[in-house]
CSV table of C-alpha atoms in Angstrom, one decimal:
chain,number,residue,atom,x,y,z
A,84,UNK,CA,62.3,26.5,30.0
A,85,UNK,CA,62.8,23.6,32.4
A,86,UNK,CA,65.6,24.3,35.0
A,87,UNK,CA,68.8,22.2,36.3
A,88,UNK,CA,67.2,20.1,38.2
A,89,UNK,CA,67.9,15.8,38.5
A,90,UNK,CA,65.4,14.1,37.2
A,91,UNK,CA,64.0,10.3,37.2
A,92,UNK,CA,63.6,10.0,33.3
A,93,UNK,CA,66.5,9.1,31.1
A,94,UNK,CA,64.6,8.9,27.8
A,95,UNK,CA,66.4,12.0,25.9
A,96,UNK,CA,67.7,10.9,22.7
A,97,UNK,CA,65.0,8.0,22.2
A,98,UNK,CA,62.0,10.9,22.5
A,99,UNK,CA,64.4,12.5,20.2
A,100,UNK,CA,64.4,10.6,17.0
A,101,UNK,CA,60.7,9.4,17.8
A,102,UNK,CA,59.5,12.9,16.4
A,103,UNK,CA,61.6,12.0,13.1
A,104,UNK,CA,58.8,10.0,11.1
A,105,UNK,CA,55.7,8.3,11.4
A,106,UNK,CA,56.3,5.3,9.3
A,107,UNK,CA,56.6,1.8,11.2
A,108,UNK,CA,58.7,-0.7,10.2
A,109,UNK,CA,57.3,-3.4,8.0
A,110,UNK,CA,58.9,-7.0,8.3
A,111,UNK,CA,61.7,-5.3,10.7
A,112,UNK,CA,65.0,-6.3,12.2
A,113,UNK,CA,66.2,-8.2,15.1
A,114,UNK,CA,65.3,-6.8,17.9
A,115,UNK,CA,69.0,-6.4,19.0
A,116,UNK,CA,69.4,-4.5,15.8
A,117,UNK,CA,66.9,-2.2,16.9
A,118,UNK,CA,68.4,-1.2,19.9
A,119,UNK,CA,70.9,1.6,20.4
A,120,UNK,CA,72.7,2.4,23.4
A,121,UNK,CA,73.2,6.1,24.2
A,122,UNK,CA,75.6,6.5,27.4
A,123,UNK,CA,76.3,10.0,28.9
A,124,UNK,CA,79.1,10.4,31.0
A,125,UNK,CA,80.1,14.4,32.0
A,126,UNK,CA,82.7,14.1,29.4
A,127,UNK,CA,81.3,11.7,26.5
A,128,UNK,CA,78.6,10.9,24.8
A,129,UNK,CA,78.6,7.4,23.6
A,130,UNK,CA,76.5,5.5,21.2
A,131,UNK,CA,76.7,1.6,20.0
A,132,UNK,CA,75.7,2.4,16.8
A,133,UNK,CA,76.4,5.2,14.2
A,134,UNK,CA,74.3,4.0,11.1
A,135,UNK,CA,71.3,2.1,12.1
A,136,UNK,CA,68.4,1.2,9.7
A,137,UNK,CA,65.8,4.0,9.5
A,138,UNK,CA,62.0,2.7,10.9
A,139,UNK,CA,61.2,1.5,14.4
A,140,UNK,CA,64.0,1.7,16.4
A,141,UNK,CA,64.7,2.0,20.7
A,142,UNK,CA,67.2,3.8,22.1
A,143,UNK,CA,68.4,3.0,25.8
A,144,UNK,CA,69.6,5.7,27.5
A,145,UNK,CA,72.1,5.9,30.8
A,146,UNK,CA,73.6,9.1,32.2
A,147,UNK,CA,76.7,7.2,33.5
A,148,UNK,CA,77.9,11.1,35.2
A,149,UNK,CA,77.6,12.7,38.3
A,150,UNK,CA,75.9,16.0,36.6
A,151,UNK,CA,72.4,16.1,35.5
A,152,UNK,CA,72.6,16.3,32.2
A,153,UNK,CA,70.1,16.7,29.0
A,154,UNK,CA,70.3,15.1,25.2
A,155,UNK,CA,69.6,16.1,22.3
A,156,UNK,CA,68.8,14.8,18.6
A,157,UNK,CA,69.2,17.5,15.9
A,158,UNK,CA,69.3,17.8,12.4
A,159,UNK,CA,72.6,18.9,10.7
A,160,UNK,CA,71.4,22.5,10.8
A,161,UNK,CA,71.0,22.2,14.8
A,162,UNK,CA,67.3,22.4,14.8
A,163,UNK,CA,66.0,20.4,17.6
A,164,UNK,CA,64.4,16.9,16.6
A,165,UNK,CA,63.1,16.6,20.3
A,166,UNK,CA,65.3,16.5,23.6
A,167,UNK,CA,65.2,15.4,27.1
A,168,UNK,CA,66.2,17.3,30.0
A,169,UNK,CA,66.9,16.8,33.5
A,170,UNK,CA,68.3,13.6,33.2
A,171,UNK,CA,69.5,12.6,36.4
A,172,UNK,CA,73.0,10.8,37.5
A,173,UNK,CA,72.6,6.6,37.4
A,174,UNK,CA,68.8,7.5,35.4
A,175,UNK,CA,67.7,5.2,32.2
A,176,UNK,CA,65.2,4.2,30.5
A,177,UNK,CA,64.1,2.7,27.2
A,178,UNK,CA,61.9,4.6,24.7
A,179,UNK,CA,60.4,3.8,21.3
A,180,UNK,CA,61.7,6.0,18.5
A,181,UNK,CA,60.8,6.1,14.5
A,182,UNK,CA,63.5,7.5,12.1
A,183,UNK,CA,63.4,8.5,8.5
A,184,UNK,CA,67.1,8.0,5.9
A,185,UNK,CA,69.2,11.0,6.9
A,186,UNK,CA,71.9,12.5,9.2
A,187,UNK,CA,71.7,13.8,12.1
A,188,UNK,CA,73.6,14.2,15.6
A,189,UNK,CA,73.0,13.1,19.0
A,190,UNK,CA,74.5,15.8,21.5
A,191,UNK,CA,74.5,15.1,25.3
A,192,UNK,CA,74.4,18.2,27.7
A,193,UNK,CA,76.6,17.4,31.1
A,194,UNK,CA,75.2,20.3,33.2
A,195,UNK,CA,72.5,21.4,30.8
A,196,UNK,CA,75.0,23.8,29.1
A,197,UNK,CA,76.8,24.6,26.0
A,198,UNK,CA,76.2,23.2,22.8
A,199,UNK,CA,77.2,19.7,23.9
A,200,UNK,CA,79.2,16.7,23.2
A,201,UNK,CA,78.1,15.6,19.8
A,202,UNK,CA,77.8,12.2,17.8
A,203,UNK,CA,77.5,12.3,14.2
A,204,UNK,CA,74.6,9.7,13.2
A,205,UNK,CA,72.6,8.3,10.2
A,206,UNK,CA,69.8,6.6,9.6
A,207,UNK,CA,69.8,4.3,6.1
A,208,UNK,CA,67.2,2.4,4.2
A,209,UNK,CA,64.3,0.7,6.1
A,210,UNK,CA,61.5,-0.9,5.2
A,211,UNK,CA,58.6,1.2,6.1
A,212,UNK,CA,54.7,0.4,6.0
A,213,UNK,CA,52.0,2.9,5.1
A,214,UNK,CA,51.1,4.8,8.5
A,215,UNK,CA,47.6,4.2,9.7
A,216,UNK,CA,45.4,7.0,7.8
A,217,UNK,CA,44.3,8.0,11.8
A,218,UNK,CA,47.3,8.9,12.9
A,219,UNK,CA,48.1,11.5,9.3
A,220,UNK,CA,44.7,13.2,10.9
A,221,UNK,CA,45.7,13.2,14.1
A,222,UNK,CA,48.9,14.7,12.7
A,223,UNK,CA,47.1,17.1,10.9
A,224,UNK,CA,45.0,18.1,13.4
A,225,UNK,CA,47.7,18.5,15.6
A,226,UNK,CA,49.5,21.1,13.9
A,227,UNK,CA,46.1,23.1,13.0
A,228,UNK,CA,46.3,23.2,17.3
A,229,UNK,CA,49.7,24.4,17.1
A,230,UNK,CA,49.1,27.0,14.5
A,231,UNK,CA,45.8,28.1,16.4
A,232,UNK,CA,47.7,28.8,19.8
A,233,UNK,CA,50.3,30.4,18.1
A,234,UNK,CA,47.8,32.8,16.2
A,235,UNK,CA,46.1,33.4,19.8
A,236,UNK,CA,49.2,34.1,21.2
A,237,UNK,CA,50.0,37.1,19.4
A,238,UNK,CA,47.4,39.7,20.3
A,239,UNK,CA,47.5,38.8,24.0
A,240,UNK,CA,51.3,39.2,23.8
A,241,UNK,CA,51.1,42.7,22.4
A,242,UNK,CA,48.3,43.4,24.9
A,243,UNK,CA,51.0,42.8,27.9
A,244,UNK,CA,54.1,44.2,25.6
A,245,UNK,CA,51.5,47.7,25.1
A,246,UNK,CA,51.2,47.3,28.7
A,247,UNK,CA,54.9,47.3,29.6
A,248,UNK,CA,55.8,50.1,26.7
A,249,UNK,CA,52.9,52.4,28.4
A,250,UNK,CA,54.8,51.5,32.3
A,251,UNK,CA,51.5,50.2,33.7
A,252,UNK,CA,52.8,47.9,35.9
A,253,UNK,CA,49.1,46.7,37.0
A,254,UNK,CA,48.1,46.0,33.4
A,255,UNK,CA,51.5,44.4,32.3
A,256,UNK,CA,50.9,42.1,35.5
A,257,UNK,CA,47.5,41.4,34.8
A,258,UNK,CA,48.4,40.5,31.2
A,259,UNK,CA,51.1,38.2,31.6
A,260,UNK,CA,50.1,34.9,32.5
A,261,UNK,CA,47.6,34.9,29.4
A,262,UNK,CA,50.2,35.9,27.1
A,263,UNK,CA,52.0,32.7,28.0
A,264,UNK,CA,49.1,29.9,27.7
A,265,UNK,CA,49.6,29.1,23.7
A,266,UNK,CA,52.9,28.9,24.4
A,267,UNK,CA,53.3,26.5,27.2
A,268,UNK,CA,50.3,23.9,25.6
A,269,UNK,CA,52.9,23.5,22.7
A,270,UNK,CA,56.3,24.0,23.9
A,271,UNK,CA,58.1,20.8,22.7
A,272,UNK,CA,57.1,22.0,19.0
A,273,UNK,CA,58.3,25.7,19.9
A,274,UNK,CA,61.6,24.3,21.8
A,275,UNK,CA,62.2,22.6,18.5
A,276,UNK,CA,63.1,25.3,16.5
A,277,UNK,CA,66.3,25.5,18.9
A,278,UNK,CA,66.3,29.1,19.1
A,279,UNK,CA,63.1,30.9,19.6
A,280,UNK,CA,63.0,29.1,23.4
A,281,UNK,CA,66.1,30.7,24.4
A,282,UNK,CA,65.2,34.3,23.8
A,283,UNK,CA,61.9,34.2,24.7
A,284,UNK,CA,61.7,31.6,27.8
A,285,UNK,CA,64.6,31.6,29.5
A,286,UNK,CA,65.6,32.1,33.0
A,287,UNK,CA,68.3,33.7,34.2
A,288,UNK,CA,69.9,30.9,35.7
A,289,UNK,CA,69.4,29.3,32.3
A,290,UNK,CA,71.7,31.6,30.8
A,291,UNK,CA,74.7,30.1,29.2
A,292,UNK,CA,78.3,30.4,30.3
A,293,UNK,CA,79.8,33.9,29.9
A,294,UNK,CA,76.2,35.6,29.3
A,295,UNK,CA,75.6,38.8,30.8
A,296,UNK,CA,71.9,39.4,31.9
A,297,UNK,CA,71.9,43.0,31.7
A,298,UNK,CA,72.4,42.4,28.2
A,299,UNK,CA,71.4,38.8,26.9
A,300,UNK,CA,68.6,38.5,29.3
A,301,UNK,CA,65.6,38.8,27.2
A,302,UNK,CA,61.8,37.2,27.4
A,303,UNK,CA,58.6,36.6,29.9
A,304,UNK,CA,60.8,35.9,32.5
A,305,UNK,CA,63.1,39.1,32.5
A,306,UNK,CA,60.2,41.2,32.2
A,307,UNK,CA,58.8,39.5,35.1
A,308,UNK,CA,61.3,39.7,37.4
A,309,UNK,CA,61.3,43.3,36.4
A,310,UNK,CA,57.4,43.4,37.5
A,311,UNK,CA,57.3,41.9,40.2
A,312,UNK,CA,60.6,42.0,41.9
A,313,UNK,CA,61.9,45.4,41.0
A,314,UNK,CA,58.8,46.8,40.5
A,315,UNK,CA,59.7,49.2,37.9
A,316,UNK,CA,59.8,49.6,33.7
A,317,UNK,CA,62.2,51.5,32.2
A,318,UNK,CA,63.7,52.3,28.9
A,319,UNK,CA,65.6,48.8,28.3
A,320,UNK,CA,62.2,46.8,29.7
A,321,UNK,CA,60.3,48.5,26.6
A,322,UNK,CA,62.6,47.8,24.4
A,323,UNK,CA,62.9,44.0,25.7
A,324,UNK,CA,58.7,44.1,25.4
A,325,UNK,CA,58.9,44.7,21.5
A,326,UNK,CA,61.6,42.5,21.0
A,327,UNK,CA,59.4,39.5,22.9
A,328,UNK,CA,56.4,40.5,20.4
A,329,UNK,CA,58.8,40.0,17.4
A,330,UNK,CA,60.4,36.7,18.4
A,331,UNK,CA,56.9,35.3,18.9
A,332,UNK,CA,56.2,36.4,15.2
A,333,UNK,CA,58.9,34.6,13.9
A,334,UNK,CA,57.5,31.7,16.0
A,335,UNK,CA,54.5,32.0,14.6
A,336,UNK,CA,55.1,32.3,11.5
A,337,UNK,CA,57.6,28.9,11.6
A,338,UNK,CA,54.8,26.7,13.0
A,339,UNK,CA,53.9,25.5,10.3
A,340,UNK,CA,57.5,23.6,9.1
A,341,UNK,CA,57.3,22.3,12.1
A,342,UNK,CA,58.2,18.4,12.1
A,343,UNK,CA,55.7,16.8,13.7
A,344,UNK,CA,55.0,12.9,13.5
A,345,UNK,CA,52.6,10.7,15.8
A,346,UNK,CA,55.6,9.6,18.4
A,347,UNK,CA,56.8,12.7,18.3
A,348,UNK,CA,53.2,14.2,19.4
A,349,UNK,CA,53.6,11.4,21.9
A,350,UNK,CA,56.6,12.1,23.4
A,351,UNK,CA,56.0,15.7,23.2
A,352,UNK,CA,52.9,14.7,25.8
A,353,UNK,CA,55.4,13.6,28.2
A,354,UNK,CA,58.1,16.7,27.8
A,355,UNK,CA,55.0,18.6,28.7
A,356,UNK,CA,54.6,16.3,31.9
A,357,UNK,CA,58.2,16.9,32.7
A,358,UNK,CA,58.1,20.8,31.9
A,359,UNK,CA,55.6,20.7,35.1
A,360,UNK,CA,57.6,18.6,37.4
A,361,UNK,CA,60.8,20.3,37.0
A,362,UNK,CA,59.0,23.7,36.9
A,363,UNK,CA,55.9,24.1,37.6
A,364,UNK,CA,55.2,22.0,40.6
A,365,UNK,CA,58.7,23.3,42.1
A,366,UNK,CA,58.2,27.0,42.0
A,367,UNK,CA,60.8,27.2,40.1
A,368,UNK,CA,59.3,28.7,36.9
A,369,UNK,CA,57.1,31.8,37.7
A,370,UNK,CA,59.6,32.4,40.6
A,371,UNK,CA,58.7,36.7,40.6
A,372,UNK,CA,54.9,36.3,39.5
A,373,UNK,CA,53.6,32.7,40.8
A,374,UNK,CA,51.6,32.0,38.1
A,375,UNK,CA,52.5,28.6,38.4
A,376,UNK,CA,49.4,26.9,37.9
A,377,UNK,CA,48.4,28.7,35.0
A,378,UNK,CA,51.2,27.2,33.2
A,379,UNK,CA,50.7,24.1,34.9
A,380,UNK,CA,47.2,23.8,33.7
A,381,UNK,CA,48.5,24.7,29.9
A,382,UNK,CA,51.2,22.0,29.8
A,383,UNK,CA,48.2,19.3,31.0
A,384,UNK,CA,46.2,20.7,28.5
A,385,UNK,CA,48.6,20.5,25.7
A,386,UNK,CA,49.8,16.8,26.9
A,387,UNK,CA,45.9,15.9,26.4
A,388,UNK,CA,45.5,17.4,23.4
A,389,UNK,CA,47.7,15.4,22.5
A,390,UNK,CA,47.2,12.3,23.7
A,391,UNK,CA,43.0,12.9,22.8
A,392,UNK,CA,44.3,13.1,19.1
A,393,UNK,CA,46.5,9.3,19.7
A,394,UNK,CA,43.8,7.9,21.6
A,395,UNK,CA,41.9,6.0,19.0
A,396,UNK,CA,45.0,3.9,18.0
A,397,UNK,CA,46.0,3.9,21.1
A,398,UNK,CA,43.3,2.3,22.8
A,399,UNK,CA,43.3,0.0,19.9
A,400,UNK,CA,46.9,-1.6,20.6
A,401,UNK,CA,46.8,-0.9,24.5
A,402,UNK,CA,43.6,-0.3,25.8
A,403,UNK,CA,44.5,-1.0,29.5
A,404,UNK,CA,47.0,1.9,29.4
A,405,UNK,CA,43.9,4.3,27.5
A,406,UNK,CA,42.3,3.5,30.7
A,407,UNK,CA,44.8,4.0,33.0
A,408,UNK,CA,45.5,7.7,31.1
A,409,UNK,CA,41.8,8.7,31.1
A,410,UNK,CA,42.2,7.7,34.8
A,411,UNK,CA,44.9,10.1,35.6
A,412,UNK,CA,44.1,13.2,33.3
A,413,UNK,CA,41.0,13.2,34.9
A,414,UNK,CA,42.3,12.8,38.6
A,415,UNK,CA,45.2,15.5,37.9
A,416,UNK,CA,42.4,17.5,36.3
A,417,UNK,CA,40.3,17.7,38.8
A,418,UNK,CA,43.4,18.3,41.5
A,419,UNK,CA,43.8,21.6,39.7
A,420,UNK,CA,40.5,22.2,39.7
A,421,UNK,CA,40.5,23.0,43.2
A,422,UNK,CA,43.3,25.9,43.0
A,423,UNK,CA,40.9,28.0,40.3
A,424,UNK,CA,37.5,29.8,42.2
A,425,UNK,CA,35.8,29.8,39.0
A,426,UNK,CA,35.5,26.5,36.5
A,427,UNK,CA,37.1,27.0,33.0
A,428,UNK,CA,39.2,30.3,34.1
A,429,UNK,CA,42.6,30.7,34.5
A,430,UNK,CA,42.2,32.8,38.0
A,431,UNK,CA,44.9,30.2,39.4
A,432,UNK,CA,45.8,30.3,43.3
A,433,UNK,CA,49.1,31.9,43.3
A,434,UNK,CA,51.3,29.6,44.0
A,435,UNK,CA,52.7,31.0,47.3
A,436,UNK,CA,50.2,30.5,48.9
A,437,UNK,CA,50.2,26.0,48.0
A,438,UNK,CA,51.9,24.7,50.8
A,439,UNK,CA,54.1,22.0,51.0
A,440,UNK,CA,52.0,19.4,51.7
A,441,UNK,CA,49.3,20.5,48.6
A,442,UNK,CA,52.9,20.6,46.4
A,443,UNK,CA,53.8,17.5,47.2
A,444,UNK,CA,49.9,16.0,46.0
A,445,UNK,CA,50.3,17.9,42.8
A,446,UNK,CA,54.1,16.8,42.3
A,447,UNK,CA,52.3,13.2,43.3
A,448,UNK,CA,49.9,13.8,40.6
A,449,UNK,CA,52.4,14.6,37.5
A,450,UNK,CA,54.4,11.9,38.5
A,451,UNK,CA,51.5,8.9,38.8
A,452,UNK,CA,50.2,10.8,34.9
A,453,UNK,CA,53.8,10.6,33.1
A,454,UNK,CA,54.5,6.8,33.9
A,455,UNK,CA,51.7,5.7,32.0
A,456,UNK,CA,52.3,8.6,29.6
A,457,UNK,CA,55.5,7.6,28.6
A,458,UNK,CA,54.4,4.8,27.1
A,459,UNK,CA,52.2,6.3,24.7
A,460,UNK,CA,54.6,6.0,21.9
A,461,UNK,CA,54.9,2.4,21.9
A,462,UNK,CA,51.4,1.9,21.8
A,463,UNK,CA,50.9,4.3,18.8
A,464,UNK,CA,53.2,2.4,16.6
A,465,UNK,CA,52.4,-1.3,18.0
């Protein structure tokens, strides 16, 4: 889970409704009639339009606040669409989106917290064209990846959960970063469930308002502060250990409703992107353990995975940005290549031991990846 932190990317809601559909729109609108506004203030959250014809749309975004804040699309039963977070005061930015017919609400998150201030929204009609039989198998194959990490993910969780139950601290600690990898190559997919991410990923400064963490503190990240800060399992840790083995289940077992469209695998690329450079490259995630890099390497390699699947199309209707993407991946690639001894491990550096300097070429990195990156969307539905 990404922390409070401001951000340079004010593309929330438009990533949002991009995961909706993957139908483009045939004949289309004007592009004024396209475009909807979405301002965030720390008390509203405005949009110019609430019915808007389903297909291609763009939504421009402005956090108009003095509070980071994060937005949210979601169906009517408040599973997630897609989000944005970190969205930082004076941010925007303009972000291709595809919608189906239906309802669904627009929440923004002054603060990151609470359920947010909501606007009720539809989507109507729309003359769609036939997607581009590439991009239904790279759909496809995209959530046969999903599936697969979340399959892998299981046994090496109940490795580290066996671990923590038998209080081997060594064994728990060696198990815990691998437990995580699935997770963190598809986390826009699991965040969109809306409440697996919360009980399984969350720090405790990530805990809402009026939460207690000796009691609603549950996940990787409580039992690794108990691991490597307090250095100690006791009853309640054991107890938390099953409980993280049964919410990943229930992940696991929801993959596979899982709405998942090309822009949405697109945009999902980019959450990834941002998930390190609000996290990863920071610290901030793996604060106890400093398996930074480990997770840092999983979100790259989920944002390629990806981006690999959109590439044909892709480099089709923009082939200068293919090559500019190929040119980054590889550079950040190879970057991280230098913090692991052995080639195709995951025996990361610990990251307290990167200095400041060898942050600030990572953080570099990210940033020079997700420009480019964010335009992947656009290019799979020109």
């Amino acid at each position: 889970m990404r922390p409070v932190r401001p951000a340079s990317v004010l593309v929330a809601a438009a990533a949002a409704l991009t995961a909706v559909t993957g139908c483009t729109e045939k004949g289309g609108t004007q592009d004024g009639d396209r475009v909807i506004n979405v301002t965030a203030t720390d008390d509203k959250c405005e949009v110019s339009r609430k019915e808007f014809p389903a297909g291609h749309v763009e939504l421009a975004v402005e956090n108009k606040g003095s509070k980071v804040t994060e937005v949210y699309v979601l169906f009517p039963d408040d599973r997630v669409v897609t989000e944005r977070e970190n969205i930082g005061p004076g941010t925007k930015q303009r972000v291709t989106a595809e919608v189906k017919a239906g309802d669904y609400q627009i929440a923004c998150k002054p603060g990151m917290k609470g359920k947010g201030i909501r606007q009720a929204v539809k989507a109507t009609g729309g003359r769609t064209a036939e997607r581009d039989p590439r991009l239904d198998k790279a759909v496809a194959a995209y959530r046969a990846y999903v599936q697969q990490q979340a399959d892998e993910t299981l046994p090496l969780a109940e490795t580290f959960a066996e671990a923590v139950r038998d209080g081997d601290i060594a064994a728990a600690k060696k198990a815990y970063a691998p437990s995580r990898i699935g997770w963190e190559r598809t986390e826009p997919v699991a965040e969109s469930f809306g409440d697996i991410d919360p009980k399984v990923d969350v720090r405790e400064d990530g805990l809402e308002d009026g939460q207690d963490p000796a009691t609603d503190w549950t996940g990787w990240h409580r039992l690794e502060k108990a691991l490597w800060q307090d250095g100690k399992i006791g009853d309640r840790e054991k107890e938390l250990a099953g409980l993280l083995v049964e919410d990943l289940k229930d992940w696991q077992k929801r993959v596979g409703s899982a709405e998942i469209t090309p822009t949405s695998m697109a945009n999902g690329a980019k959450e990834l992107l941002d998930e390190v450079a609000t996290g990863k490259v920071t610290g901030e995630e793996e604060r106890y353990s400093h398996t930074d890099l480990v997770d840092f390497k999983a979100n790259v390699e989920g944002a390629q995975k990806s981006y690999d699947l959109l590439e044909p199309v892709a480099r089709e209707n923009d082939a200068a940005l293919v090559t500019e993407l190929d040119r980054q991946f590889a550079a950040l690639n190879g970057l991280l290549d230098r913090y692991r001894p052995n080639a195709g491990s995951y025996d990361f550096t610990s990251y307290d031991k990167v200095g400041k300097a060898d942050r600030k070429e990572l953080s570099d990195a990210v940033n020079a990846l997700a420009e480019p990156l964010s335009k992947l969307a656009a290019a799979v539905v020109k």
